[in-house]
PDB file of C-alpha atoms in Angstrom:
ATOM      1  CA  UNK A   1       0.019   0.013   0.065  1.00  0.00           C
ATOM      2  CA  UNK A   2       0.947   3.839  -0.093  1.00  0.00           C
ATOM      3  CA  UNK A   3       3.036   5.299   2.370  1.00  0.00           C
ATOM      4  CA  UNK A   4       1.019   8.093   3.710  1.00  0.00           C
ATOM      5  CA  UNK A   5      -2.317   8.600   4.908  1.00  0.00           C
ATOM      6  CA  UNK A   6      -4.606  11.961   4.395  1.00  0.00           C
ATOM      7  CA  UNK A   7      -5.641  12.241   8.092  1.00  0.00           C
ATOM      8  CA  UNK A   8      -7.277  15.456   7.211  1.00  0.00           C
ATOM      9  CA  UNK A   9     -10.135  12.909   5.247  1.00  0.00           C
ATOM     10  CA  UNK A  10     -10.408  10.484   8.340  1.00  0.00           C
ATOM     11  CA  UNK A  11     -10.786  13.910  10.747  1.00  0.00           C
ATOM     12  CA  UNK A  12     -13.907  14.822   8.450  1.00  0.00           C
ATOM     13  CA  UNK A  13     -15.165  11.290   8.806  1.00  0.00           C
ATOM     14  CA  UNK A  14     -15.324  11.320  12.736  1.00  0.00           C
ATOM     15  CA  UNK A  15     -16.978  14.462  13.238  1.00  0.00           C
ATOM     16  CA  UNK A  16     -19.871  13.692  10.299  1.00  0.00           C
ATOM     17  CA  UNK A  17     -20.164  10.326  13.044  1.00  0.00           C
ATOM     18  CA  UNK A  18     -20.012  12.922  16.186  1.00  0.00           C
ATOM     19  CA  UNK A  19     -23.265  14.522  14.680  1.00  0.00           C
ATOM     20  CA  UNK A  20     -24.608  11.179  13.571  1.00  0.00           C
ATOM     21  CA  UNK A  21     -23.854   9.926  17.031  1.00  0.00           C
ATOM     22  CA  UNK A  22     -25.144  13.057  18.909  1.00  0.00           C
ATOM     23  CA  UNK A  23     -28.409  13.019  16.513  1.00  0.00           C
ATOM     24  CA  UNK A  24     -28.858   9.285  17.471  1.00  0.00           C
ATOM     25  CA  UNK A  25     -28.856   9.993  21.632  1.00  0.00           C
ATOM     26  CA  UNK A  26     -30.959  12.590  21.142  1.00  0.00           C
ATOM     27  CA  UNK A  27     -33.725  10.560  19.325  1.00  0.00           C
ATOM     28  CA  UNK A  28     -32.873   7.539  22.084  1.00  0.00           C
ATOM     29  CA  UNK A  29     -33.548  10.223  24.888  1.00  0.00           C
ATOM     30  CA  UNK A  30     -36.943  11.791  23.000  1.00  0.00           C
ATOM     31  CA  UNK A  31     -38.363   8.491  22.306  1.00  0.00           C
ATOM     32  CA  UNK A  32     -37.902   7.173  25.504  1.00  0.00           C
ATOM     33  CA  UNK A  33     -39.287   9.811  27.179  1.00  0.00           C
ATOM     34  CA  UNK A  34     -42.332   9.301  24.524  1.00  0.00           C
ATOM     35  CA  UNK A  35     -42.481   5.608  25.224  1.00  0.00           C
ATOM     36  CA  UNK A  36     -42.369   6.134  28.933  1.00  0.00           C
ATOM     37  CA  UNK A  37     -45.286   8.157  28.776  1.00  0.00           C
ATOM     38  CA  UNK A  38     -47.344   6.304  26.630  1.00  0.00           C
ATOM     39  CA  UNK A  39     -46.203   3.523  28.718  1.00  0.00           C
ATOM     40  CA  UNK A  40     -47.745   5.202  31.695  1.00  0.00           C
ATOM     41  CA  UNK A  41     -50.295   6.354  30.307  1.00  0.00           C
ATOM     42  CA  UNK A  42     -51.482   2.713  29.273  1.00  0.00           C
ATOM     43  CA  UNK A  43     -51.257   1.725  33.045  1.00  0.00           C
ATOM     44  CA  UNK A  44     -48.000  -0.689  31.911  1.00  0.00           C
ATOM     45  CA  UNK A  45     -44.971   1.494  33.417  1.00  0.00           C
ATOM     46  CA  UNK A  46     -43.003  -2.115  33.991  1.00  0.00           C
ATOM     47  CA  UNK A  47     -43.185  -2.542  30.210  1.00  0.00           C
ATOM     48  CA  UNK A  48     -40.425   0.238  30.039  1.00  0.00           C
ATOM     49  CA  UNK A  49     -37.934  -1.186  32.046  1.00  0.00           C
ATOM     50  CA  UNK A  50     -38.516  -4.890  30.840  1.00  0.00           C
ATOM     51  CA  UNK A  51     -38.125  -3.231  27.034  1.00  0.00           C
ATOM     52  CA  UNK A  52     -34.957  -1.667  27.876  1.00  0.00           C
ATOM     53  CA  UNK A  53     -33.994  -4.846  29.140  1.00  0.00           C
ATOM     54  CA  UNK A  54     -34.918  -6.642  26.144  1.00  0.00           C
ATOM     55  CA  UNK A  55     -32.538  -4.094  24.211  1.00  0.00           C
ATOM     56  CA  UNK A  56     -29.994  -4.601  26.582  1.00  0.00           C
ATOM     57  CA  UNK A  57     -29.846  -8.441  25.674  1.00  0.00           C
ATOM     58  CA  UNK A  58     -30.236  -8.009  22.154  1.00  0.00           C
ATOM     59  CA  UNK A  59     -26.772  -5.626  22.400  1.00  0.00           C
ATOM     60  CA  UNK A  60     -24.945  -7.567  24.298  1.00  0.00           C
ATOM     61  CA  UNK A  61     -26.159 -10.616  21.722  1.00  0.00           C
ATOM     62  CA  UNK A  62     -25.063  -8.194  18.516  1.00  0.00           C
ATOM     63  CA  UNK A  63     -22.159  -6.349  20.156  1.00  0.00           C
ATOM     64  CA  UNK A  64     -19.153  -8.492  19.070  1.00  0.00           C
ATOM     65  CA  UNK A  65     -20.798  -8.734  15.345  1.00  0.00           C
ATOM     66  CA  UNK A  66     -21.134  -5.329  14.966  1.00  0.00           C
ATOM     67  CA  UNK A  67     -17.921  -4.380  16.563  1.00  0.00           C
ATOM     68  CA  UNK A  68     -16.156  -6.592  13.773  1.00  0.00           C
ATOM     69  CA  UNK A  69     -18.168  -5.258  11.515  1.00  0.00           C
ATOM     70  CA  UNK A  70     -16.958  -1.853  12.314  1.00  0.00           C
ATOM     71  CA  UNK A  71     -13.315  -2.465  12.526  1.00  0.00           C
ATOM     72  CA  UNK A  72     -13.476  -4.186   9.212  1.00  0.00           C
ATOM     73  CA  UNK A  73     -15.021  -0.530   7.816  1.00  0.00           C
ATOM     74  CA  UNK A  74     -12.488   1.479   9.546  1.00  0.00           C
ATOM     75  CA  UNK A  75      -9.714  -0.407   8.103  1.00  0.00           C
ATOM     76  CA  UNK A  76     -11.467  -0.276   4.725  1.00  0.00           C
ATOM     77  CA  UNK A  77     -11.583   3.739   5.691  1.00  0.00           C
ATOM     78  CA  UNK A  78      -7.674   4.025   6.440  1.00  0.00           C
ATOM     79  CA  UNK A  79      -7.110   2.471   3.314  1.00  0.00           C
ATOM     80  CA  UNK A  80      -8.894   4.184   1.341  1.00  0.00           C
ATOM     81  CA  UNK A  81      -7.263   7.377   2.518  1.00  0.00           C
ATOM     82  CA  UNK A  82      -3.576   6.352   1.554  1.00  0.00           C
ATOM     83  CA  UNK A  83      -1.890   8.328  -0.984  1.00  0.00           C
ATOM     84  CA  UNK A  84      -0.487   7.180  -4.467  1.00  0.00           C
ATOM     85  CA  UNK A  85      -3.230   4.072  -5.058  1.00  0.00           C
ATOM     86  CA  UNK A  86      -3.438   2.571  -7.894  1.00  0.00           C
ATOM     87  CA  UNK A  87      -6.221   1.586 -10.153  1.00  0.00           C
ATOM     88  CA  UNK A  88      -6.838  -2.231  -9.030  1.00  0.00           C
ATOM     89  CA  UNK A  89      -6.419  -0.999  -5.299  1.00  0.00           C
ATOM     90  CA  UNK A  90      -9.219   1.797  -5.652  1.00  0.00           C
ATOM     91  CA  UNK A  91     -11.424  -0.585  -7.305  1.00  0.00           C
ATOM     92  CA  UNK A  92     -10.846  -3.258  -4.839  1.00  0.00           C
ATOM     93  CA  UNK A  93     -11.932  -0.550  -2.373  1.00  0.00           C
ATOM     94  CA  UNK A  94     -14.737   0.382  -3.861  1.00  0.00           C
ATOM     95  CA  UNK A  95     -15.774  -2.875  -3.809  1.00  0.00           C
ATOM     96  CA  UNK A  96     -15.283  -3.367  -0.208  1.00  0.00           C
ATOM     97  CA  UNK A  97     -17.360  -0.172   0.124  1.00  0.00           C
ATOM     98  CA  UNK A  98     -20.174  -1.133  -1.665  1.00  0.00           C
ATOM     99  CA  UNK A  99     -20.513  -4.697   0.624  1.00  0.00           C
ATOM    100  CA  UNK A 100     -20.824  -2.551   3.561  1.00  0.00           C
ATOM    101  CA  UNK A 101     -22.806   0.065   2.783  1.00  0.00           C
ATOM    102  CA  UNK A 102     -25.045  -3.062   1.147  1.00  0.00           C
ATOM    103  CA  UNK A 103     -25.048  -4.430   4.809  1.00  0.00           C
ATOM    104  CA  UNK A 104     -25.776  -1.502   6.934  1.00  0.00           C
ATOM    105  CA  UNK A 105     -28.619  -0.599   4.385  1.00  0.00           C
ATOM    106  CA  UNK A 106     -30.135  -4.674   5.144  1.00  0.00           C
ATOM    107  CA  UNK A 107     -30.005  -3.795   9.022  1.00  0.00           C
ATOM    108  CA  UNK A 108     -31.328  -0.981   8.558  1.00  0.00           C
ATOM    109  CA  UNK A 109     -33.992  -2.295   6.247  1.00  0.00           C
ATOM    110  CA  UNK A 110     -34.525  -5.276   8.390  1.00  0.00           C
ATOM    111  CA  UNK A 111     -35.448  -2.746  11.346  1.00  0.00           C
ATOM    112  CA  UNK A 112     -37.559  -0.805   9.229  1.00  0.00           C
ATOM    113  CA  UNK A 113     -39.638  -3.597   7.941  1.00  0.00           C
ATOM    114  CA  UNK A 114     -40.069  -4.708  11.051  1.00  0.00           C
ATOM    115  CA  UNK A 115     -41.462  -1.794  12.967  1.00  0.00           C
ATOM    116  CA  UNK A 116     -43.471  -0.899  10.420  1.00  0.00           C
ATOM    117  CA  UNK A 117     -44.724  -4.843  10.561  1.00  0.00           C
ATOM    118  CA  UNK A 118     -45.099  -4.736  14.044  1.00  0.00           C
ATOM    119  CA  UNK A 119     -48.748  -4.331  15.971  1.00  0.00           C
ATOM    120  CA  UNK A 120     -49.073  -0.357  17.147  1.00  0.00           C
ATOM    121  CA  UNK A 121     -48.266  -1.663  20.450  1.00  0.00           C
ATOM    122  CA  UNK A 122     -46.122   0.615  22.490  1.00  0.00           C
ATOM    123  CA  UNK A 123     -44.566  -2.538  24.772  1.00  0.00           C
ATOM    124  CA  UNK A 124     -43.743  -4.406  21.542  1.00  0.00           C
ATOM    125  CA  UNK A 125     -42.461  -1.267  19.528  1.00  0.00           C
ATOM    126  CA  UNK A 126     -40.248  -0.093  22.351  1.00  0.00           C
ATOM    127  CA  UNK A 127     -37.253  -2.407  22.573  1.00  0.00           C
ATOM    128  CA  UNK A 128     -37.845  -2.791  19.208  1.00  0.00           C
ATOM    129  CA  UNK A 129     -36.810   0.992  18.185  1.00  0.00           C
ATOM    130  CA  UNK A 130     -34.280   0.896  21.338  1.00  0.00           C
ATOM    131  CA  UNK A 131     -32.547  -1.659  19.358  1.00  0.00           C
ATOM    132  CA  UNK A 132     -32.634  -0.108  16.701  1.00  0.00           C
ATOM    133  CA  UNK A 133     -30.923   2.947  17.456  1.00  0.00           C
ATOM    134  CA  UNK A 134     -28.527   1.191  19.638  1.00  0.00           C
ATOM    135  CA  UNK A 135     -27.737  -1.016  16.731  1.00  0.00           C
ATOM    136  CA  UNK A 136     -25.957   1.897  14.908  1.00  0.00           C
ATOM    137  CA  UNK A 137     -25.241   4.024  17.733  1.00  0.00           C
ATOM    138  CA  UNK A 138     -22.684   1.169  18.548  1.00  0.00           C
ATOM    139  CA  UNK A 139     -21.557   0.588  14.879  1.00  0.00           C
ATOM    140  CA  UNK A 140     -20.842   4.437  14.725  1.00  0.00           C
ATOM    141  CA  UNK A 141     -18.906   4.434  18.444  1.00  0.00           C
ATOM    142  CA  UNK A 142     -16.852   1.244  17.349  1.00  0.00           C
ATOM    143  CA  UNK A 143     -15.965   2.828  13.966  1.00  0.00           C
ATOM    144  CA  UNK A 144     -14.680   6.530  15.567  1.00  0.00           C
ATOM    145  CA  UNK A 145     -12.932   3.989  18.428  1.00  0.00           C
ATOM    146  CA  UNK A 146     -11.219   2.140  15.595  1.00  0.00           C
ATOM    147  CA  UNK A 147     -10.614   5.347  13.349  1.00  0.00           C
ATOM    148  CA  UNK A 148      -9.134   7.510  16.596  1.00  0.00           C
ATOM    149  CA  UNK A 149      -6.488   4.297  17.304  1.00  0.00           C
ATOM    150  CA  UNK A 150      -5.662   4.075  13.741  1.00  0.00           C
ATOM    151  CA  UNK A 151      -5.100   7.768  13.380  1.00  0.00           C
ATOM    152  CA  UNK A 152      -3.183   7.992  16.439  1.00  0.00           C
ATOM    153  CA  UNK A 153      -0.706   5.321  15.311  1.00  0.00           C
ATOM    154  CA  UNK A 154      -0.344   6.862  12.099  1.00  0.00           C
ATOM    155  CA  UNK A 155       0.392  10.536  13.155  1.00  0.00           C
TER     156      UNK A 155
END
């Protein structure tokens, strides 16, 4: 591979990921308040904590695959920010980026279809929505961590 890496591009990407993470965290807080109020109004306040517990279990089960995928994505971003890449290397990185985009889109569509197909009961929708937001928040945090670690090693 090439000798130098364009860390300015990676730092811009980190800022974009930070904005996405802040948005997801704000969405999480807003929707938690919304669901908690709705579940209290339905007379099921225990369903809020049950849903949060279920989402936590799901996150613990899928954390390693998310972390592994995020590490691969961060490595690809670092490789693609290198200067002096050949055409074949750029094509390979572009193909890897397309596969990563496809996986992220598939996960998003899975959650979107799952949420839209769910019955309108807040006690059922809450853990699914929470898992959805936490999955993407975890992904962006893992990618950011991996990129920061690699940037520190390179520069």
